[in-house]
mmCIF file of C-alpha atoms in Angstrom:
data_model
loop_
_atom_site.group_PDB
_atom_site.id
_atom_site.type_symbol
_atom_site.label_atom_id
_atom_site.label_comp_id
_atom_site.label_asym_id
_atom_site.label_seq_id
_atom_site.Cartn_x
_atom_site.Cartn_y
_atom_site.Cartn_z
ATOM 1 C CA MET A 1 32.515 28.070 -49.970
ATOM 2 C CA LYS A 2 35.119 28.658 -47.586
ATOM 3 C CA TYR A 3 32.225 31.571 -45.885
ATOM 4 C CA THR A 4 29.496 28.578 -45.909
ATOM 5 C CA LEU A 5 31.577 26.257 -43.745
ATOM 6 C CA THR A 6 32.405 29.409 -41.597
ATOM 7 C CA LEU A 7 28.394 29.630 -41.407
ATOM 8 C CA SER A 8 27.997 25.953 -40.351
ATOM 9 C CA ALA A 9 30.619 26.292 -37.741
ATOM 10 C CA LEU A 10 29.329 29.251 -36.221
ATOM 11 C CA ALA A 11 25.860 27.681 -36.172
ATOM 12 C CA MET A 12 27.500 24.485 -35.007
ATOM 13 C CA MET A 13 29.523 26.353 -32.440
ATOM 14 C CA THR A 14 26.252 28.740 -31.505
ATOM 15 C CA SER A 15 24.171 25.052 -30.958
ATOM 16 C CA ALA A 16 26.837 23.572 -28.524
ATOM 17 C CA ALA A 17 26.782 26.826 -26.577
ATOM 18 C CA MET A 18 22.474 26.779 -25.898
ATOM 19 C CA ALA A 19 22.405 23.255 -25.268
ATOM 20 C CA ASN A 20 24.800 23.366 -22.318
ATOM 21 C CA GLU A 21 23.073 26.951 -21.003
ATOM 22 C CA GLN A 22 21.667 26.059 -17.919
ATOM 23 C CA THR A 23 17.914 26.194 -17.328
ATOM 24 C CA ILE A 24 17.341 27.626 -13.569
ATOM 25 C CA TYR A 25 14.719 28.222 -11.452
ATOM 26 C CA GLN A 26 13.982 29.418 -7.778
ATOM 27 C CA TRP A 27 10.778 28.131 -6.545
ATOM 28 C CA PRO A 28 9.344 31.674 -4.790
ATOM 29 C CA ASN A 29 9.104 29.861 -1.243
ATOM 30 C CA VAL A 30 11.395 26.979 0.189
ATOM 31 C CA TYR A 31 10.835 23.480 -0.961
ATOM 32 C CA GLN A 32 8.999 22.064 1.917
ATOM 33 C CA GLY A 33 8.752 18.236 -0.048
ATOM 34 C CA ASP A 34 10.589 14.932 0.887
ATOM 35 C CA ASN A 35 13.712 14.109 -1.014
ATOM 36 C CA THR A 36 13.045 10.328 -0.439
ATOM 37 C CA SER A 37 12.810 8.376 -3.436
ATOM 38 C CA LEU A 38 10.287 5.459 -3.438
ATOM 39 C CA GLN A 39 11.799 2.310 -2.336
ATOM 40 C CA GLN A 40 8.964 -0.144 -1.572
ATOM 41 C CA LEU A 41 5.660 -0.737 -2.670
ATOM 42 C CA THR A 42 2.572 -2.206 -0.736
ATOM 43 C CA LYS A 43 -0.695 -3.402 -2.311
ATOM 44 C CA SER A 44 -3.059 -5.592 -1.750
ATOM 45 C CA SER A 45 -5.940 -7.745 -4.696
ATOM 46 C CA HIS A 46 -9.499 -9.129 -3.958
ATOM 47 C CA GLU A 47 -9.377 -10.632 -7.610
ATOM 48 C CA TYR A 48 -7.557 -12.712 -10.186
ATOM 49 C CA TRP A 49 -7.353 -12.479 -13.787
ATOM 50 C CA GLN A 50 -6.394 -14.785 -16.622
ATOM 51 C CA THR A 51 -5.771 -14.941 -20.122
ATOM 52 C CA VAL A 52 -7.043 -18.290 -21.480
ATOM 53 C CA SER A 53 -8.164 -19.420 -25.089
ATOM 54 C CA GLY A 54 -10.912 -20.171 -27.581
ATOM 55 C CA ARG A 55 -10.187 -24.011 -27.040
ATOM 56 C CA GLU A 56 -10.125 -23.187 -23.142
ATOM 57 C CA LEU A 57 -13.670 -21.236 -22.905
ATOM 58 C CA LYS A 58 -15.243 -24.183 -25.245
ATOM 59 C CA GLN A 59 -14.069 -27.035 -22.467
ATOM 60 C CA GLY A 60 -14.480 -24.725 -19.655
ATOM 61 C CA VAL A 61 -12.431 -23.013 -17.461
ATOM 62 C CA ALA A 62 -12.294 -23.088 -14.045
ATOM 63 C CA VAL A 63 -13.518 -19.983 -11.920
ATOM 64 C CA HIS A 64 -12.907 -19.583 -8.436
ATOM 65 C CA VAL A 65 -15.156 -17.427 -6.293
ATOM 66 C CA THR A 66 -15.790 -17.697 -2.432
ATOM 67 C CA GLN A 67 -18.506 -15.464 -1.637
ATOM 68 C CA ALA A 68 -21.895 -14.048 -3.098
ATOM 69 C CA ASP A 69 -20.631 -10.549 -3.761
ATOM 70 C CA HIS A 70 -17.871 -11.400 -6.292
ATOM 71 C CA LEU A 71 -18.383 -10.295 -10.490
ATOM 72 C CA ILE A 72 -17.484 -12.831 -13.111
ATOM 73 C CA ARG A 73 -16.207 -10.859 -16.479
ATOM 74 C CA VAL A 74 -14.888 -12.050 -20.236
ATOM 75 C CA ALA A 75 -13.378 -10.083 -22.613
ATOM 76 C CA PRO A 76 -11.992 -10.854 -25.863
ATOM 77 C CA LYS A 77 -8.244 -10.118 -26.529
ATOM 78 C CA ALA A 78 -6.697 -9.239 -29.556
ATOM 79 C CA ARG A 79 -3.558 -10.671 -30.454
ATOM 80 C CA PHE A 80 -0.758 -10.739 -33.049
ATOM 81 C CA ASP A 81 0.388 -12.520 -35.797
ATOM 82 C CA SER A 82 2.780 -12.258 -37.792
ATOM 83 C CA GLY A 83 2.341 -8.469 -37.612
ATOM 84 C CA THR A 84 -1.241 -8.876 -38.306
ATOM 85 C CA VAL A 85 -3.595 -7.732 -35.632
ATOM 86 C CA ILE A 86 -6.208 -10.699 -34.970
ATOM 87 C CA LYS A 87 -9.568 -9.970 -33.117
ATOM 88 C CA PRO A 88 -11.706 -12.803 -31.595
ATOM 89 C CA GLN A 89 -15.411 -13.434 -32.130
ATOM 90 C CA GLN A 90 -17.641 -11.218 -29.742
ATOM 91 C CA LEU A 91 -19.297 -13.489 -26.689
ATOM 92 C CA LYS A 92 -23.064 -13.656 -27.036
ATOM 93 C CA MET A 93 -24.604 -13.818 -23.346
ATOM 94 C CA ASP A 94 -27.248 -16.765 -24.435
ATOM 95 C CA LYS A 95 -24.108 -19.283 -25.136
ATOM 96 C CA LEU A 96 -22.484 -18.831 -22.273
ATOM 97 C CA GLN A 97 -22.893 -20.607 -19.265
ATOM 98 C CA LEU A 98 -21.755 -22.097 -15.560
ATOM 99 C CA ARG A 99 -21.025 -25.286 -14.696
ATOM 100 C CA ASP A 100 -20.476 -27.424 -12.157
ATOM 101 C CA ALA A 101 -17.466 -29.447 -12.725
ATOM 102 C CA LYS A 102 -18.819 -31.991 -10.373
ATOM 103 C CA THR A 103 -22.026 -32.577 -11.846
ATOM 104 C CA ASN A 104 -21.875 -30.568 -15.003
ATOM 105 C CA ALA A 105 -24.957 -28.980 -13.819
ATOM 106 C CA THR A 106 -25.706 -25.460 -15.199
ATOM 107 C CA LEU A 107 -25.998 -23.515 -12.324
ATOM 108 C CA ALA A 108 -28.427 -20.593 -11.735
ATOM 109 C CA LEU A 109 -26.927 -17.258 -12.627
ATOM 110 C CA LYS A 110 -27.906 -13.680 -10.775
ATOM 111 C CA SER A 111 -27.040 -11.435 -12.729
ATOM 112 C CA ILE A 112 -25.904 -10.627 -16.567
ATOM 113 C CA ALA A 113 -24.731 -7.732 -18.641
ATOM 114 C CA ALA A 114 -24.086 -7.655 -21.937
ATOM 115 C CA GLN A 115 -21.516 -5.885 -24.566
ATOM 116 C CA GLN A 116 -24.297 -2.416 -24.336
ATOM 117 C CA GLN A 117 -24.669 -2.454 -20.961
ATOM 118 C CA MET A 118 -20.301 -3.016 -20.265
ATOM 119 C CA HIS A 119 -19.576 -0.715 -22.518
ATOM 120 C CA GLN A 120 -22.780 1.625 -20.900
ATOM 121 C CA ALA A 121 -20.215 1.206 -17.657
ATOM 122 C CA GLY A 122 -17.212 2.446 -19.496
ATOM 123 C CA PHE A 123 -15.761 -1.012 -20.718
ATOM 124 C CA LYS A 124 -15.124 -0.421 -23.768
ATOM 125 C CA ASP A 125 -13.364 -3.517 -25.190
ATOM 126 C CA GLY A 126 -16.710 -6.059 -25.952
ATOM 127 C CA SER A 127 -16.775 -7.585 -22.186
ATOM 128 C CA VAL A 128 -19.329 -9.507 -20.727
ATOM 129 C CA ALA A 129 -20.436 -10.219 -17.447
ATOM 130 C CA ILE A 130 -21.413 -12.574 -15.085
ATOM 131 C CA GLN A 131 -22.607 -13.195 -11.501
ATOM 132 C CA LEU A 132 -23.468 -16.700 -9.728
ATOM 133 C CA LYS A 133 -26.750 -16.258 -7.494
ATOM 134 C CA ASN A 134 -25.613 -19.379 -5.420
ATOM 135 C CA VAL A 135 -21.846 -19.476 -4.090
ATOM 136 C CA SER A 136 -21.022 -23.091 -2.043
ATOM 137 C CA ALA A 137 -18.080 -23.711 -1.132
ATOM 138 C CA GLN A 138 -18.019 -26.822 -2.127
ATOM 139 C CA GLY A 139 -18.861 -26.001 -5.563
ATOM 140 C CA LYS A 140 -16.371 -26.144 -8.297
ATOM 141 C CA PRO A 141 -17.966 -23.600 -11.339
ATOM 142 C CA MET A 142 -16.823 -23.899 -14.622
ATOM 143 C CA LEU A 143 -16.918 -21.270 -17.496
ATOM 144 C CA GLN A 144 -18.088 -22.021 -20.480
ATOM 145 C CA SER A 145 -18.854 -21.026 -24.381
ATOM 146 C CA THR A 146 -20.879 -22.741 -26.856
ATOM 147 C CA GLN A 147 -19.740 -20.527 -29.659
ATOM 148 C CA PRO A 148 -17.849 -21.841 -32.357
ATOM 149 C CA LEU A 149 -15.067 -19.506 -31.053
ATOM 150 C CA GLY A 150 -11.797 -20.149 -32.956
ATOM 151 C CA ASP A 151 -9.115 -22.556 -31.016
ATOM 152 C CA ASP A 152 -6.293 -19.863 -30.806
ATOM 153 C CA ASP A 153 -9.099 -16.256 -29.987
ATOM 154 C CA GLN A 154 -7.597 -15.016 -26.544
ATOM 155 C CA TYR A 155 -9.998 -13.903 -23.596
ATOM 156 C CA LEU A 156 -9.133 -12.452 -20.516
ATOM 157 C CA VAL A 157 -11.430 -13.741 -17.511
ATOM 158 C CA HIS A 158 -11.283 -11.131 -14.434
ATOM 159 C CA VAL A 159 -12.875 -12.403 -11.523
ATOM 160 C CA VAL A 160 -13.580 -10.097 -8.620
ATOM 161 C CA GLU A 161 -14.478 -10.193 -5.201
ATOM 162 C CA LYS A 162 -15.457 -7.011 -3.367
ATOM 163 C CA GLY A 163 -14.608 -6.773 0.427
ATOM 164 C CA SER A 164 -13.227 -10.118 0.480
ATOM 165 C CA PRO A 165 -11.439 -11.249 3.670
ATOM 166 C CA TYR A 166 -9.367 -13.099 1.202
ATOM 167 C CA ALA A 167 -6.695 -10.552 0.134
ATOM 168 C CA LEU A 168 -3.345 -11.337 -1.497
ATOM 169 C CA LYS A 169 -0.552 -8.847 0.561
ATOM 170 C CA ALA A 170 2.084 -7.815 -1.220
ATOM 171 C CA HIS A 171 5.239 -6.154 -0.312
ATOM 172 C CA ALA A 172 8.240 -5.370 -2.887
ATOM 173 C CA ASP A 173 11.121 -3.196 -3.865
ATOM 174 C CA PHE A 174 10.521 -0.635 -6.303
ATOM 175 C CA ARG A 175 14.128 -0.443 -7.706
ATOM 176 C CA VAL A 176 16.245 -3.013 -9.556
ATOM 177 C CA ASP A 177 20.296 -1.397 -8.912
ATOM 178 C CA GLU A 178 22.543 -2.191 -11.902
ATOM 179 C CA GLN A 179 24.082 -5.566 -12.304
ATOM 180 C CA GLN A 180 21.008 -7.207 -9.647
ATOM 181 C CA ARG A 181 19.063 -10.191 -11.388
ATOM 182 C CA SER A 182 16.485 -10.555 -8.164
ATOM 183 C CA LEU A 183 13.870 -8.173 -6.942
ATOM 184 C CA ALA A 184 12.244 -8.593 -3.199
ATOM 185 C CA MET A 185 8.474 -9.441 -2.610
ATOM 186 C CA ASP A 186 7.142 -10.625 0.091
ATOM 187 C CA LEU A 187 3.686 -12.358 -0.903
ATOM 188 C CA SER A 188 1.161 -13.925 1.801
ATOM 189 C CA MET A 189 -2.614 -14.300 1.893
ATOM 190 C CA ALA A 190 -4.296 -12.903 4.406
ATOM 191 C CA GLN A 191 -7.839 -13.979 5.741
ATOM 192 C CA GLN A 192 -9.681 -11.431 8.041
ATOM 193 C CA GLY A 193 -9.049 -12.311 11.824
ATOM 194 C CA ASN A 194 -7.189 -14.947 10.868
ATOM 195 C CA ALA A 195 -2.685 -15.512 10.285
ATOM 196 C CA SER A 196 -1.150 -14.438 6.794
ATOM 197 C CA LYS A 197 -0.380 -17.949 4.735
ATOM 198 C CA ALA A 198 2.754 -17.578 2.540
ATOM 199 C CA ALA A 199 2.258 -17.554 -0.642
ATOM 200 C CA ASN A 200 4.493 -20.623 -2.155
ATOM 201 C CA ASN A 201 2.211 -21.586 -4.908
ATOM 202 C CA VAL A 202 3.091 -18.446 -7.502
ATOM 203 C CA SER A 203 3.269 -18.113 -11.057
ATOM 204 C CA LEU A 204 4.782 -14.774 -12.628
ATOM 205 C CA ARG A 205 4.581 -12.716 -15.342
ATOM 206 C CA VAL A 206 7.297 -9.932 -16.062
ATOM 207 C CA HIS A 207 7.214 -7.532 -18.892
ATOM 208 C CA SER A 208 9.104 -5.127 -19.610
ATOM 209 C CA PRO A 209 8.748 -0.595 -20.470
ATOM 210 C CA VAL A 210 8.135 -2.036 -24.291
ATOM 211 C CA ASP A 211 5.890 -4.910 -23.395
ATOM 212 C CA GLU A 212 8.449 -7.298 -23.785
ATOM 213 C CA GLN A 213 7.989 -10.711 -21.693
ATOM 214 C CA LEU A 214 10.762 -12.189 -19.679
ATOM 215 C CA SER A 215 11.347 -15.163 -18.175
ATOM 216 C CA ALA A 216 11.575 -15.248 -13.907
ATOM 217 C CA ARG A 217 10.658 -16.920 -10.879
ATOM 218 C CA TYR A 218 9.529 -16.709 -7.524
ATOM 219 C CA ALA A 219 12.159 -18.678 -4.533
ATOM 220 C CA ASN A 220 12.690 -17.645 -1.272
ATOM 221 C CA GLY A 221 10.887 -14.035 -1.044
ATOM 222 C CA LYS A 222 12.255 -12.833 -4.199
ATOM 223 C CA VAL A 223 11.466 -12.215 -7.956
ATOM 224 C CA ILE A 224 14.891 -14.058 -10.138
ATOM 225 C CA PHE A 225 15.154 -12.781 -13.619
ATOM 226 C CA SER A 226 16.558 -15.705 -15.981
ATOM 227 C CA GLN A 227 18.147 -12.773 -17.949
ATOM 228 C CA PRO A 228 19.998 -8.959 -17.524
ATOM 229 C CA LEU A 229 17.761 -6.155 -17.618
ATOM 230 C CA GLN A 230 17.709 -3.465 -19.595
ATOM 231 C CA HIS A 231 15.540 -0.485 -19.857
ATOM 232 C CA VAL A 232 16.804 1.940 -17.500
ATOM 233 C CA GLY A 233 14.791 4.564 -16.152
ATOM 234 C CA ALA A 234 10.862 5.211 -16.401
ATOM 235 C CA ALA A 235 10.920 7.271 -19.703
ATOM 236 C CA GLN A 236 10.037 4.184 -21.495
ATOM 237 C CA GLY A 237 7.210 3.152 -18.852
ATOM 238 C CA PHE A 238 7.680 1.476 -15.617
ATOM 239 C CA TYR A 239 8.735 -2.737 -16.142
ATOM 240 C CA GLU A 240 5.527 -5.125 -14.177
ATOM 241 C CA ILE A 241 5.583 -7.954 -12.161
ATOM 242 C CA GLU A 242 1.759 -10.027 -12.170
ATOM 243 C CA ALA A 243 1.945 -12.721 -9.786
ATOM 244 C CA ASP A 244 -0.531 -15.556 -9.332
ATOM 245 C CA THR A 245 -1.449 -17.323 -6.702
ATOM 246 C CA THR A 246 -4.017 -20.120 -5.090
ATOM 247 C CA VAL A 247 -4.246 -20.560 -1.545
ATOM 248 C CA ASN A 248 -6.672 -23.340 0.177
ATOM 249 C CA ILE A 249 -8.785 -21.957 2.812
ATOM 250 C CA ASN A 250 -10.742 -24.359 4.965
ATOM 251 C CA GLY A 251 -11.328 -26.298 1.900
ATOM 252 C CA GLN A 252 -11.427 -22.993 -0.241
ATOM 253 C CA GLN A 253 -9.458 -23.084 -3.456
ATOM 254 C CA VAL A 254 -8.976 -18.660 -3.191
ATOM 255 C CA LYS A 255 -6.801 -17.231 -6.164
ATOM 256 C CA ARG A 256 -5.863 -14.304 -6.144
ATOM 257 C CA THR A 257 -3.512 -12.041 -8.906
ATOM 258 C CA ILE A 258 -1.726 -8.705 -7.639
ATOM 259 C CA LYS A 259 0.415 -6.429 -10.169
ATOM 260 C CA LEU A 260 3.580 -4.034 -9.093
ATOM 261 C CA PRO A 261 5.783 -1.702 -11.186
ATOM 262 C CA PHE A 262 9.186 -1.356 -10.961
ATOM 263 C CA VAL A 263 12.057 0.352 -12.195
ATOM 264 C CA TYR A 264 15.286 -0.601 -13.243
ATOM 265 C CA SER A 265 18.077 1.936 -11.617
ATOM 266 C CA LYS A 266 21.628 3.098 -12.377
ATOM 267 C CA ASP A 267 23.686 5.666 -10.894
ATOM 268 C CA THR A 268 23.903 7.969 -14.484
ATOM 269 C CA ILE A 269 24.550 10.447 -11.971
ATOM 270 C CA THR A 270 27.315 10.824 -9.110
ATOM 271 C CA MET A 271 28.275 14.689 -7.468
ATOM 272 C CA LYS A 272 31.076 16.029 -5.486
ATOM 273 C CA THR A 273 31.935 18.032 -2.650
ATOM 274 C CA ALA A 274 29.766 21.835 -3.521
ATOM 275 C CA LYS A 275 31.329 24.909 -2.732
ATOM 276 C CA VAL A 276 29.164 27.633 -1.369
ATOM 277 C CA SER A 277 30.058 31.386 -2.239
ATOM 278 C CA ALA A 278 28.738 35.003 -0.385
ATOM 279 C CA LEU A 279 28.139 37.258 -3.634
ATOM 280 C CA GLY A 280 27.136 39.527 -1.964
ATOM 281 C CA ASN A 281 23.667 41.645 -0.856
ATOM 282 C CA ASN A 282 22.253 38.699 0.220
ATOM 283 C CA ARG A 283 22.874 36.481 -3.302
ATOM 284 C CA PHE A 284 24.487 33.177 -2.900
ATOM 285 C CA GLN A 285 26.410 30.904 -5.582
ATOM 286 C CA ALA A 286 26.652 27.089 -5.221
ATOM 287 C CA SER A 287 29.539 25.115 -7.221
ATOM 288 C CA VAL A 288 28.016 21.763 -7.197
ATOM 289 C CA PRO A 289 30.641 19.321 -9.631
ATOM 290 C CA VAL A 290 28.871 16.256 -11.202
ATOM 291 C CA ASN A 291 30.086 13.624 -13.120
ATOM 292 C CA VAL A 292 27.859 11.105 -15.411
ATOM 293 C CA SER A 293 28.410 7.789 -17.039
ATOM 294 C CA ASP A 294 25.110 8.207 -19.853
ATOM 295 C CA GLU A 295 25.123 11.389 -21.560
ATOM 296 C CA GLY A 296 21.573 13.563 -21.140
ATOM 297 C CA ARG A 297 19.912 16.087 -19.256
ATOM 298 C CA TYR A 298 20.271 16.378 -15.471
ATOM 299 C CA ALA A 299 19.576 18.706 -13.495
ATOM 300 C CA ILE A 300 19.555 19.168 -9.537
ATOM 301 C CA ARG A 301 17.557 20.721 -6.643
ATOM 302 C CA ALA A 302 18.808 22.184 -3.739
ATOM 303 C CA THR A 303 18.348 24.201 -0.987
ATOM 304 C CA LEU A 304 20.435 26.834 0.666
ATOM 305 C CA GLN A 305 20.923 26.450 4.207
ATOM 306 C CA GLY A 306 22.254 29.380 6.909
ATOM 307 C CA MET A 307 21.771 30.772 10.267
ATOM 308 C CA VAL A 308 18.999 33.269 11.218
ATOM 309 C CA ALA A 309 19.110 34.341 15.130
ATOM 310 C CA GLY A 310 21.194 31.802 15.810
ATOM 311 C CA LYS A 311 19.521 29.117 14.555
ATOM 312 C CA ALA A 312 19.930 27.180 11.049
ATOM 313 C CA THR A 313 17.096 27.906 8.750
ATOM 314 C CA LYS A 314 16.117 26.802 4.983
ATOM 315 C CA LEU A 315 16.507 30.136 2.875
ATOM 316 C CA ALA A 316 16.020 29.606 -1.126
ATOM 317 C CA THR A 317 15.683 26.658 -3.164
ATOM 318 C CA VAL A 318 16.981 26.818 -6.860
ATOM 319 C CA GLU A 319 16.318 23.823 -9.458
ATOM 320 C CA VAL A 320 19.047 23.991 -12.441
ATOM 321 C CA ALA A 321 18.910 21.813 -15.526
ATOM 322 C CA LYS A 322 21.250 21.180 -18.637
ATOM 323 C CA ALA A 323 23.038 18.650 -21.055
ATOM 324 C CA ILE A 324 25.882 17.063 -19.640
ATOM 325 C CA LYS A 325 28.345 14.703 -20.994
ATOM 326 C CA GLY A 326 31.120 13.409 -18.743
ATOM 327 C CA VAL A 327 31.924 15.804 -16.369
ATOM 328 C CA ASP A 328 30.290 19.168 -15.624
ATOM 329 C CA THR A 329 29.274 21.507 -13.135
ATOM 330 C CA PHE A 330 25.785 22.675 -11.653
ATOM 331 C CA THR A 331 25.947 26.671 -11.002
ATOM 332 C CA LEU A 332 23.231 27.677 -8.474
ATOM 333 C CA PRO A 333 22.769 30.922 -7.880
ATOM 334 C CA PHE A 334 20.592 31.942 -4.673
ATOM 335 C CA ASP A 335 18.641 35.294 -4.279
ATOM 336 C CA VAL A 336 18.012 35.465 -0.108
ATOM 337 C CA ALA A 337 15.239 37.866 1.072
ATOM 338 C CA THR A 338 16.261 37.073 5.140
ATOM 339 C CA ALA A 339 19.177 38.028 6.007
ATOM 340 C CA ALA A 340 21.655 35.528 7.546
ATOM 341 C CA THR A 341 24.833 34.316 8.429
ATOM 342 C CA GLY A 342 27.604 31.519 7.878
ATOM 343 C CA PRO A 343 27.977 28.695 8.152
ATOM 344 C CA PHE A 344 25.479 27.864 4.759
ATOM 345 C CA LYS A 345 25.543 24.798 2.980
ATOM 346 C CA LEU A 346 22.884 23.540 0.619
ATOM 347 C CA VAL A 347 20.699 20.472 2.241
ATOM 348 C CA ASP A 348 17.344 18.878 0.600
ATOM 349 C CA VAL A 349 19.841 17.782 -3.055
ATOM 350 C CA GLU A 350 17.953 15.553 -5.535
ATOM 351 C CA LEU A 351 19.488 14.814 -8.439
ATOM 352 C CA SER A 352 17.540 13.850 -11.862
ATOM 353 C CA ASP A 353 18.715 12.186 -14.911
ATOM 354 C CA HIS A 354 15.434 13.536 -17.079
ATOM 355 C CA THR A 355 16.190 11.394 -20.218
ATOM 356 C CA ARG A 356 16.444 8.387 -18.215
ATOM 357 C CA MET A 357 13.354 9.879 -15.931
ATOM 358 C CA LEU A 358 15.566 8.550 -13.058
ATOM 359 C CA LYS A 359 15.691 11.063 -9.133
ATOM 360 C CA PHE A 360 19.010 10.279 -6.934
ATOM 361 C CA THR A 361 19.000 11.678 -3.161
ATOM 362 C CA PRO A 362 22.352 11.362 -3.226
ATOM 363 C CA THR A 363 25.451 11.339 -0.127
ATOM 364 C CA GLN A 364 25.738 15.030 1.273
ATOM 365 C CA LYS A 365 29.355 16.437 1.794
ATOM 366 C CA PHE A 366 29.543 20.286 1.425
ATOM 367 C CA VAL A 367 32.744 22.592 1.925
ATOM 368 C CA LYS A 368 31.880 25.849 3.164
ATOM 369 C CA GLY A 369 32.314 28.716 1.433
ATOM 370 C CA PRO A 370 34.076 31.852 2.244
ATOM 371 C CA VAL A 371 31.120 32.986 4.207
ATOM 372 C CA ALA A 372 31.193 30.609 7.022
ATOM 373 C CA GLY A 373 32.187 33.162 9.694
ATOM 374 C CA PHE A 374 30.415 35.931 7.665
#
């Protein structure tokens, strides 16, 4: 029994030692990439989409079209009810029509694409597509199906206006830091050749990385969350914001939807002052003390800089990864091909939380090693 326990203890100690081992990689050339992490996103949209029920589709759903070059796509959406996947009826093209909301007259179609054609075009979700023959600035087309659709069934209505002079533009923060309850996002409807109009009538849908829908509102250029965010990092994917707005431009109702990802960020790792030491024969070692708030696998990438012919020169880049819990130290060995003199220091430092898929560019404070005057 003692023998078995001893083997078990040794196995546990070996596993712990292996888990604490560093994985080391020296880049064949000095890393030249940009260490600046993504802070903001800019995007524009010439389309909108909305989910409607079978009941609404039978009654008629307003579609906002402003130009001849457009496409109206309709696709069935599966839904969950008590853990069961419920698929709606497939749409029949001869039962789908566009009518004028004012006169109730049937509107002529320029082209149609049934499920088989859409499938061949890469849409394998049961989509159908139609296009109006004539688009009027005063017209108010309604999309309607005369099929006996289920009232609670769901369908996606997707309107695309390629090359439209009207574009919803968004400029938003990509990161929401810990304890923040809002995200800065500027929304405006741009009109080619004219000043942009602020998007004030905005509705939001926010989805978590595990597809939970969160309550949020848009006010004063900010997305304000009604509850704290929970999923740190991008290991499970990004949060997503869908914003809808309708703006009246020259008597036309222009509707657009835009989707933007963002990440909930937390400083899970911080570094203290690094120290560089000379080992001889153009070999150096840097020690970087770190502190982590959440146990996991972390990495550091850094470049050693020294003096060559009196000029500060980047000499080599090393990346090190290891499992860390609490306080620990990264040890970065550098094998330098070019003879250099001090002072030496680390530059272009990037810390990564592999467990939660986060990256950080720390404030760099360095202590010159004993090779400062070498």
